[in-house]
Short mmCIF file of C-alpha atoms in Angstrom, two decimals:
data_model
loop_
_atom_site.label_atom_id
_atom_site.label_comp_id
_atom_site.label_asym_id
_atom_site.label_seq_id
_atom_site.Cartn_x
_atom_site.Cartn_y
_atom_site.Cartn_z
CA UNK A 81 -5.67 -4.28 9.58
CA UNK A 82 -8.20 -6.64 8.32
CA UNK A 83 -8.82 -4.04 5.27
CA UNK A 84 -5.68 -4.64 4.54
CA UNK A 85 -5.97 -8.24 4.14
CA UNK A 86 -9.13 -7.46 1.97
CA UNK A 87 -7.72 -5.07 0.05
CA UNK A 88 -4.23 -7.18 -0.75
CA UNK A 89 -6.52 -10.22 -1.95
CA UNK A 90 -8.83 -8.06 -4.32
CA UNK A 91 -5.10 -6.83 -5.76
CA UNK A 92 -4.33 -10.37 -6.42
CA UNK A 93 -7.40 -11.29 -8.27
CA UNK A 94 -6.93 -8.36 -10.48
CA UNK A 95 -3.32 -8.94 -10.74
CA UNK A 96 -4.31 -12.55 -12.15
CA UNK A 97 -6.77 -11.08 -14.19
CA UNK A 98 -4.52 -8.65 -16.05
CA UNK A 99 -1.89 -11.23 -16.37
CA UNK A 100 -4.28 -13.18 -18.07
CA UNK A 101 -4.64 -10.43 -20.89
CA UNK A 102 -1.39 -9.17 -20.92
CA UNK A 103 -0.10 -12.83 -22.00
CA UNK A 104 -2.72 -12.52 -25.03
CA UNK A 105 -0.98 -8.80 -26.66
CA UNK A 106 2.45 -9.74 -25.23
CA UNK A 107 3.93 -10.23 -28.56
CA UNK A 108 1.90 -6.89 -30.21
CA UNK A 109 3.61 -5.00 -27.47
CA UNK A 110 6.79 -6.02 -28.09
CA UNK A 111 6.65 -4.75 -31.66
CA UNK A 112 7.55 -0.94 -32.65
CA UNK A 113 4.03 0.65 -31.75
CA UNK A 114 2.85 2.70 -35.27
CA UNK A 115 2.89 6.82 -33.84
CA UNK A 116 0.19 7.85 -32.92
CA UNK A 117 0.11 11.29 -31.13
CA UNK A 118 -2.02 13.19 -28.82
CA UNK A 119 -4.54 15.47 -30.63
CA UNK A 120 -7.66 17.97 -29.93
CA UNK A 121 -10.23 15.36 -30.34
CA UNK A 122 -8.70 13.19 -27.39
CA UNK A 123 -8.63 16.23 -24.46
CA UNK A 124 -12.18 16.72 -25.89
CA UNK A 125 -12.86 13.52 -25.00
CA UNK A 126 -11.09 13.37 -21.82
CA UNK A 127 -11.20 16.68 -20.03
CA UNK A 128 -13.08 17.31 -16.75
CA UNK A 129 -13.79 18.90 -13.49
CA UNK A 130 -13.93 22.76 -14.11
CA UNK A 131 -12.06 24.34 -11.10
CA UNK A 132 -10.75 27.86 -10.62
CA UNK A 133 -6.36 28.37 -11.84
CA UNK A 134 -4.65 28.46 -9.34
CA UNK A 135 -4.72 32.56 -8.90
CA UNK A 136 -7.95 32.44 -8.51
CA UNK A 137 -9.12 34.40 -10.92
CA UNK A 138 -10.28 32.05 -14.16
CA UNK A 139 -11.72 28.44 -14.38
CA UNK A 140 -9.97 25.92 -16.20
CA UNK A 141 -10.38 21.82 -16.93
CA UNK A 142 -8.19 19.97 -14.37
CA UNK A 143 -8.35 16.33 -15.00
CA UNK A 144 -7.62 14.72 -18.22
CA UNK A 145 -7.78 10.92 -19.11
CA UNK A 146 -6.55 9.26 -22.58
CA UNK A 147 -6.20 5.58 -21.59
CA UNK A 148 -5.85 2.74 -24.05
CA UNK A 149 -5.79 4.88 -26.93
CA UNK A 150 -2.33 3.93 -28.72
CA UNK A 151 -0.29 7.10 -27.82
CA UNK A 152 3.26 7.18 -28.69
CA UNK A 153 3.12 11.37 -28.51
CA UNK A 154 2.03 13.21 -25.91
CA UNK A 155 3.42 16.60 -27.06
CA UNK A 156 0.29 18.53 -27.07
CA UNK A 157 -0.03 18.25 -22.93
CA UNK A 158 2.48 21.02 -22.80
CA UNK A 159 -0.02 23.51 -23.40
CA UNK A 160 -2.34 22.39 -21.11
CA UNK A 161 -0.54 23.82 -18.14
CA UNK A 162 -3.90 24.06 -15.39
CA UNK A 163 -3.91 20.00 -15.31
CA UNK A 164 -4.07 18.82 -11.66
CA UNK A 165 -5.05 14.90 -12.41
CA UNK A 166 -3.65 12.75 -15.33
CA UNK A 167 -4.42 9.38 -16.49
CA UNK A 168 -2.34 8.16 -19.37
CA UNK A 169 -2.34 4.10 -18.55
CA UNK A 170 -2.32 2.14 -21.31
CA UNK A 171 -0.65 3.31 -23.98
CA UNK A 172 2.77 3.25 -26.04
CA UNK A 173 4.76 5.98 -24.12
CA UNK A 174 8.49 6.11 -23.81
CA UNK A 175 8.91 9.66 -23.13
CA UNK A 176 7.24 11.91 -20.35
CA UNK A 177 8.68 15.05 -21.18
CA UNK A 178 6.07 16.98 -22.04
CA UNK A 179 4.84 16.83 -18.38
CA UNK A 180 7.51 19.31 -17.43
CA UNK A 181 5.20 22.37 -17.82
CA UNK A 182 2.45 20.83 -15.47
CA UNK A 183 4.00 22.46 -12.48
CA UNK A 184 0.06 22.40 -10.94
CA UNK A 185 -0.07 18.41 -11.15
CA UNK A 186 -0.99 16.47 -8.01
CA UNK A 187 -1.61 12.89 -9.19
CA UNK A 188 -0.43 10.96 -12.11
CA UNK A 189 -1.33 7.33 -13.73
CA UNK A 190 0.81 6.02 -16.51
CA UNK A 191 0.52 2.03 -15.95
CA UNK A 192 1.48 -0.35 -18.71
CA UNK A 193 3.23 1.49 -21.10
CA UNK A 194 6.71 1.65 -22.39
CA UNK A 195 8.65 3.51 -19.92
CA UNK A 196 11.70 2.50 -19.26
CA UNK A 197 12.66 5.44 -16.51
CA UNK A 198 10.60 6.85 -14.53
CA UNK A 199 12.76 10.58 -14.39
CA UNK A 200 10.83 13.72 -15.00
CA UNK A 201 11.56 16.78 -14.44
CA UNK A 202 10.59 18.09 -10.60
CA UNK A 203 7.32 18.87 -9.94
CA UNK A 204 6.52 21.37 -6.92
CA UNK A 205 3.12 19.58 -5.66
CA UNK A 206 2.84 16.09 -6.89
CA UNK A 207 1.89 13.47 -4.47
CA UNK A 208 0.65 10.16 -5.93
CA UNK A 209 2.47 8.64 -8.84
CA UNK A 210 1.58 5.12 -10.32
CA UNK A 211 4.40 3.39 -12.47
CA UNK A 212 2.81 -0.08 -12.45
CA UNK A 213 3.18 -2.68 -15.40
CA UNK A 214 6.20 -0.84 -17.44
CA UNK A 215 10.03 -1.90 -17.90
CA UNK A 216 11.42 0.62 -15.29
CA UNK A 217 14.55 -0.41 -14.20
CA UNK A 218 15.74 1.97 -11.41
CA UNK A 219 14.73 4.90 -9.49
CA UNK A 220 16.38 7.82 -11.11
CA UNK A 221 15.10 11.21 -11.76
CA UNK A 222 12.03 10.62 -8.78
CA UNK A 223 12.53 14.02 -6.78
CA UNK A 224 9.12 15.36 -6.21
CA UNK A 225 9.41 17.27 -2.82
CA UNK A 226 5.53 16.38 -2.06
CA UNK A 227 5.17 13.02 -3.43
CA UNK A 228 3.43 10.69 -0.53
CA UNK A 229 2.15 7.32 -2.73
CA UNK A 230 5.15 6.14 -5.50
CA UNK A 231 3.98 2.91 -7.31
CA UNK A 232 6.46 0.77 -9.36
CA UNK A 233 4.77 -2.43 -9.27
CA UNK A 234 5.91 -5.46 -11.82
CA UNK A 235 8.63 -3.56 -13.04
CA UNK A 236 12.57 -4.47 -13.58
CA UNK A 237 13.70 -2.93 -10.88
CA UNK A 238 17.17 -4.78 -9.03
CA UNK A 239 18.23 -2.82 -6.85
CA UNK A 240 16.58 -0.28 -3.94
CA UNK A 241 19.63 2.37 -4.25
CA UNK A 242 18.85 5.75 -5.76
CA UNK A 243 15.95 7.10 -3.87
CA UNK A 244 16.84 9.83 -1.13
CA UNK A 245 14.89 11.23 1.90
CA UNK A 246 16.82 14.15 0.93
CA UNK A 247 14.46 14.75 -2.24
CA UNK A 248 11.57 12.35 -1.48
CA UNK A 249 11.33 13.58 2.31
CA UNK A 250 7.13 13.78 2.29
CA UNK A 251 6.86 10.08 1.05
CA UNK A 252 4.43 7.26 3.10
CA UNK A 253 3.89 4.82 0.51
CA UNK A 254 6.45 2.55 -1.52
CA UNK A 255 4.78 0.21 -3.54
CA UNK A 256 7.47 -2.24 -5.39
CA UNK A 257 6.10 -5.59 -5.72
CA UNK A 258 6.50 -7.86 -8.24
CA UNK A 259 10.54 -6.34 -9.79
CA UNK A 260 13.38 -8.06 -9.52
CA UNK A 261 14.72 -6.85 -5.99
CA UNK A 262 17.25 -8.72 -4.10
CA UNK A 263 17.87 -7.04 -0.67
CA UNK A 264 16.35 -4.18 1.06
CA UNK A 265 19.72 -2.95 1.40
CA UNK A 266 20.15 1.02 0.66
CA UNK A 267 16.46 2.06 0.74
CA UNK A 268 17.08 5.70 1.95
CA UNK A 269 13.70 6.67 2.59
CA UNK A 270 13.62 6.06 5.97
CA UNK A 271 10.18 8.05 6.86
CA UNK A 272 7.95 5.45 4.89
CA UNK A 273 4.42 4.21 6.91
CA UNK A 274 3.50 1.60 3.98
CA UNK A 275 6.19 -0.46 2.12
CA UNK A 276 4.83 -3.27 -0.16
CA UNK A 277 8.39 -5.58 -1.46
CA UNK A 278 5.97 -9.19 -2.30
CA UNK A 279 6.82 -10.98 -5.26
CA UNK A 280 10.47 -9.87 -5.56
CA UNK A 281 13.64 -12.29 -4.86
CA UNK A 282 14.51 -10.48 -1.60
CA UNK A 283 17.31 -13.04 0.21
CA UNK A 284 18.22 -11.02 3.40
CA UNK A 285 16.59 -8.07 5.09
CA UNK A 286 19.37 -5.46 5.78
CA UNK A 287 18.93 -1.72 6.84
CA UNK A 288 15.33 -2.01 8.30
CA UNK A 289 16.28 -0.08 12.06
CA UNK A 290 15.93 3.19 9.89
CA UNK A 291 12.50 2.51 9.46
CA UNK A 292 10.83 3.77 12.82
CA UNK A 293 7.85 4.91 11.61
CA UNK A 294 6.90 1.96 9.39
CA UNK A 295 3.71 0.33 10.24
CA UNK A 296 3.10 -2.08 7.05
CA UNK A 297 5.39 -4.30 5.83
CA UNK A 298 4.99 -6.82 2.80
CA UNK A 299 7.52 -9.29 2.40
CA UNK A 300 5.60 -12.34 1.36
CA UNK A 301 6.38 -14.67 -1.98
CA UNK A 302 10.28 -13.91 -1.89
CA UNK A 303 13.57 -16.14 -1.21
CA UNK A 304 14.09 -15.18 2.36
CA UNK A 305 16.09 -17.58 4.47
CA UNK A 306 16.35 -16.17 7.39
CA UNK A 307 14.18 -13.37 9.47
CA UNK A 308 17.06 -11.41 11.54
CA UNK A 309 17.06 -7.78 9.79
CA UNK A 310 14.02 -6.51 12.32
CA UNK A 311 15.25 -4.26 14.98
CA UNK A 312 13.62 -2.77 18.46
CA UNK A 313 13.80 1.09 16.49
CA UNK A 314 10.49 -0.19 14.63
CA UNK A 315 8.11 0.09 17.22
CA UNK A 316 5.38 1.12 14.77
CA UNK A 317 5.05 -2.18 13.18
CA UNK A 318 1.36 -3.70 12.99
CA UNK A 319 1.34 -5.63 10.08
CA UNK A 320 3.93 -7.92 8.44
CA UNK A 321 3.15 -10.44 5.68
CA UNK A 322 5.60 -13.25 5.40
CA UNK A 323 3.04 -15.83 3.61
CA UNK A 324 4.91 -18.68 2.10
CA UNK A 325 7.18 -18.45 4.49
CA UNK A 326 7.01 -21.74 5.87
CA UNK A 327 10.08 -24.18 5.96
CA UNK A 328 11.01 -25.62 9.15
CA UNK A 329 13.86 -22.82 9.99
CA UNK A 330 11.04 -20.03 8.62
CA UNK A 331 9.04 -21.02 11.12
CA UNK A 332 11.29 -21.33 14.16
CA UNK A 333 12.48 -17.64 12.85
CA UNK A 334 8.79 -17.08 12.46
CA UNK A 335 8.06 -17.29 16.31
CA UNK A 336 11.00 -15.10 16.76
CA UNK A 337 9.93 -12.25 15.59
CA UNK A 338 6.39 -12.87 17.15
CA UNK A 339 8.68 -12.70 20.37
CA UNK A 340 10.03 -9.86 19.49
CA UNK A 341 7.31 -7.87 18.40
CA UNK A 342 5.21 -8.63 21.38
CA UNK A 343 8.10 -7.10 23.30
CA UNK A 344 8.23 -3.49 21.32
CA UNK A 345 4.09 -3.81 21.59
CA UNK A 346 4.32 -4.51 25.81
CA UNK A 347 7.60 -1.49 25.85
CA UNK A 348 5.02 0.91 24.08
CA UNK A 349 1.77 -0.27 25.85
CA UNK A 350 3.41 -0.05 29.01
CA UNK A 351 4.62 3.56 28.07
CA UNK A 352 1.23 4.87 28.27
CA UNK A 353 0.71 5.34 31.66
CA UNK A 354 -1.88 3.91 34.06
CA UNK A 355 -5.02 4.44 31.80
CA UNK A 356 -3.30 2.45 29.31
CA UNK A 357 -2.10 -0.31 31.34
CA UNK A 358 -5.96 -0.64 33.12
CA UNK A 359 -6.93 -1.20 29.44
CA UNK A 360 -4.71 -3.33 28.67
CA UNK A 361 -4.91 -5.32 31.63
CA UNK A 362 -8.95 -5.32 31.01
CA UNK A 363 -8.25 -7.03 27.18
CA UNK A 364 -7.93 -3.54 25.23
CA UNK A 365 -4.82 -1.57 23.69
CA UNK A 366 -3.90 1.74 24.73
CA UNK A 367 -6.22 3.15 22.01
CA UNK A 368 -9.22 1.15 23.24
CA UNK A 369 -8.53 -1.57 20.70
CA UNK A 370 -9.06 -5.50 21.65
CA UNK A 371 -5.74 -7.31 22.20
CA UNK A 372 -4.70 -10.73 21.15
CA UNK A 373 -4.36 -13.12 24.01
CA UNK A 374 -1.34 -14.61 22.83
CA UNK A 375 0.83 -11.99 21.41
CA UNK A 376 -1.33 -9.08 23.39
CA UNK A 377 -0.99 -7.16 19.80
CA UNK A 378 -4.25 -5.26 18.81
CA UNK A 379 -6.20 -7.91 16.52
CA UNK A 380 -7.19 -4.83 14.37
CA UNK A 381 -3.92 -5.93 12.32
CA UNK A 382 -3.15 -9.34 12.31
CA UNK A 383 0.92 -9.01 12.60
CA UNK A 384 1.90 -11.96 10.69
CA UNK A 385 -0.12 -12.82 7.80
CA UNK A 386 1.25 -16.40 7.19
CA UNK A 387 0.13 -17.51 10.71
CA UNK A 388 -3.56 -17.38 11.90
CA UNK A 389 -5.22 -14.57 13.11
CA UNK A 390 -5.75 -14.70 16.87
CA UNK A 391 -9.43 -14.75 18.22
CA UNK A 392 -10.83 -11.01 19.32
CA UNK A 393 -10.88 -11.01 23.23
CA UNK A 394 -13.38 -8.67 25.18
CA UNK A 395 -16.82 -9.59 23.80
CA UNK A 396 -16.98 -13.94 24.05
CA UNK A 397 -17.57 -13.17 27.85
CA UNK A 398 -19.77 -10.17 27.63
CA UNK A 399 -22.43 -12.27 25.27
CA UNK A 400 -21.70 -15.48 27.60
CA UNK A 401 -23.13 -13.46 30.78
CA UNK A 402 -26.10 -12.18 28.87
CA UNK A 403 -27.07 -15.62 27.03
CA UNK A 404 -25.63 -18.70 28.95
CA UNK A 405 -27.89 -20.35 31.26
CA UNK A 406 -29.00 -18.78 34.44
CA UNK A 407 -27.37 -19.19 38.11
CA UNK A 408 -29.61 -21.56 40.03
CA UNK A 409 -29.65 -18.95 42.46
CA UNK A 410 -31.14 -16.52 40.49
CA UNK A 411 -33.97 -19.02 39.62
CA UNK A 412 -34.47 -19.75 43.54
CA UNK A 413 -35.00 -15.89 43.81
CA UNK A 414 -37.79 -15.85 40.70
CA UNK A 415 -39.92 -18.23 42.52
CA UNK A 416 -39.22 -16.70 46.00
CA UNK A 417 -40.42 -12.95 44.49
CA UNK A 418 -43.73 -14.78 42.62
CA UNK A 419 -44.63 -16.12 45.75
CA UNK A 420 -44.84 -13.71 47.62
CA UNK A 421 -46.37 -11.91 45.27
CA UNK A 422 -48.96 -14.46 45.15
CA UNK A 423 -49.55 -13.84 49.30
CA UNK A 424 -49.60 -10.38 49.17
#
């Protein structure tokens, strides 16, 4: 998981970054934007990638991108009913209506604009969605059977009711960082892999033994005061991020969980048979990964962020036998073999 770790500090630079910029046209936002609708000079502009419709039998343009250009209308997207991949961040847009008739789209991008729901109509084959930077306040109207990535990051959101496994049944990825989120109380998507909750206000964790196939789990900058919502169902778990969780009782619930996790890890190493409990036994995981001495979790995911990472184990003694100094022995032998070479 060290990508991850990577990949979570390159977020907060930008995040920073944008910040930054927003502050600067914060008060030109919050003014009525002049209208300004979509026309045929912008899809001119941002059409791309010819592909054959989906019968087969004509081509068509499939991606379109309008960012930063002002839009308050996007009325004119109706037509354009062979659009796969849309990128609309950037602009004025309250409404998303028109997107109804784009029963082909796959992935869609409408970060910082002025949305204030995120409903649309359903849309058979959608899978990525990206909500970031808007003033959504709840979850309402999301029901795309396909959709795998949903992104609501620095929104308004309170609460975690209103999304259903029922609807969103094919979804891995929750990103809600940075809303106003209290509890994880209610979250009924219970087949997630990735759920990202930093930068929220998150008191108590409540309802996480649904979550048996999680295996990423951000929790860090929130008001957490105590760490007992984790339960032995999520055996999955590799990563958890808890930074700035550090006061004296954080930390004594802090080893806790450590505890506990190294438990579900030794239940589902030891589950693998002999093969996996030779490797395991020889400094590797199950799945040939190296295992942290103290915690025996696999180091390719440090587990808890806001403690340090655990040395790799396997290779220090490896390199030690090929470059440390020689056995006296061995030197004894050397001079043995020259001389009787030398006799010979």
């Amino acid at each position: 998981m060290e990508d991850e770790e990577e990949q979570e500090e390159g977020e907060e630079k930008e995040e920073d970054e944008e910040k930054e910029k927003e502050d600067e046209v914060k008060e030109k936002e919050d003014e009525e934007p002049p209208p300004c609708p979509l026309t045929e000079e912008h899809f001119k502009e941002g059409l791309s990638l010819l592909c054959k419709t989906g019968n087969g039998l004509a081509h068509a343009y499939v991606k379109f991108e309008a960012k930063d250009k002002g839009l308050t209308d996007i009325s004119l997207l109706e037509r354009f009913i062979h659009l796969r991949y849309v990128d609309l961040s950037k602009n004025k847009l309250k409404d998303l209506a028109p997107l109804s008739s784009l029963t082909q789209l796959l992935w869609l991008k409408v970060d910082r604009n002025l949305l204030t729901s995120a409903s649309m109509q359903e849309l058979p084959y959608l899978q990525v969605i990206s909500f970031d930077r808007n003033h959504i306040v709840d979850f309402e109207g999301i029901t795309h059977p396909l959709l795998t990535n949903l992104s609501l990051k620095e929104n308004k959101i309170e609460t975690v009711l209103g999304l259903s496994h029922d609807h969103l049944f094919s979804l891995q990825v929750l990103e809600l960082r940075g809303n106003k989120i209290n509890t994880t109380a209610g979250l009924g998507v219970s087949k997630l892999k990735k759920l990202y909750l930093a930068k929220n206000t998150i008191c108590s964790l409540e309802g996480l033994e649904e979550f048996e196939q999680l295996e990423i789990l951000h929790l860090r900058d929130n008001k957490l005061e105590a760490l007992d919502g984790f339960s032995a169902s999520m055996k999955c778990l590799q990563y958890l991020n808890l930074r700035d969780f550090t006061t004296c009782m954080g930390l004594l619930a802090l080893l806790s969980v450590l505890l506990f996790l190294q438990e579900q890890w030794d239940q589902k190493l030891s589950g693998g048979g002999k093969a996996a409990g030779a490797a395991h036994a020889a400094g590797a995981g199950a799945d040939g990964q190296s295992v942290c001495p103290r915690t025996r979790l696999p180091t390719a995911g440090p587990v808890l962020a806001a403690t340090a990472a655990a040395p790799r184990q396997g290779n220090s003694r490896g390199r030690g036998a090929g470059r440390g100094r020689e056995n006296p022995t061995d030197k004894e032998g050397k001079r043995k073999r020259k001389g009787n070479a030398r006799i010979s």
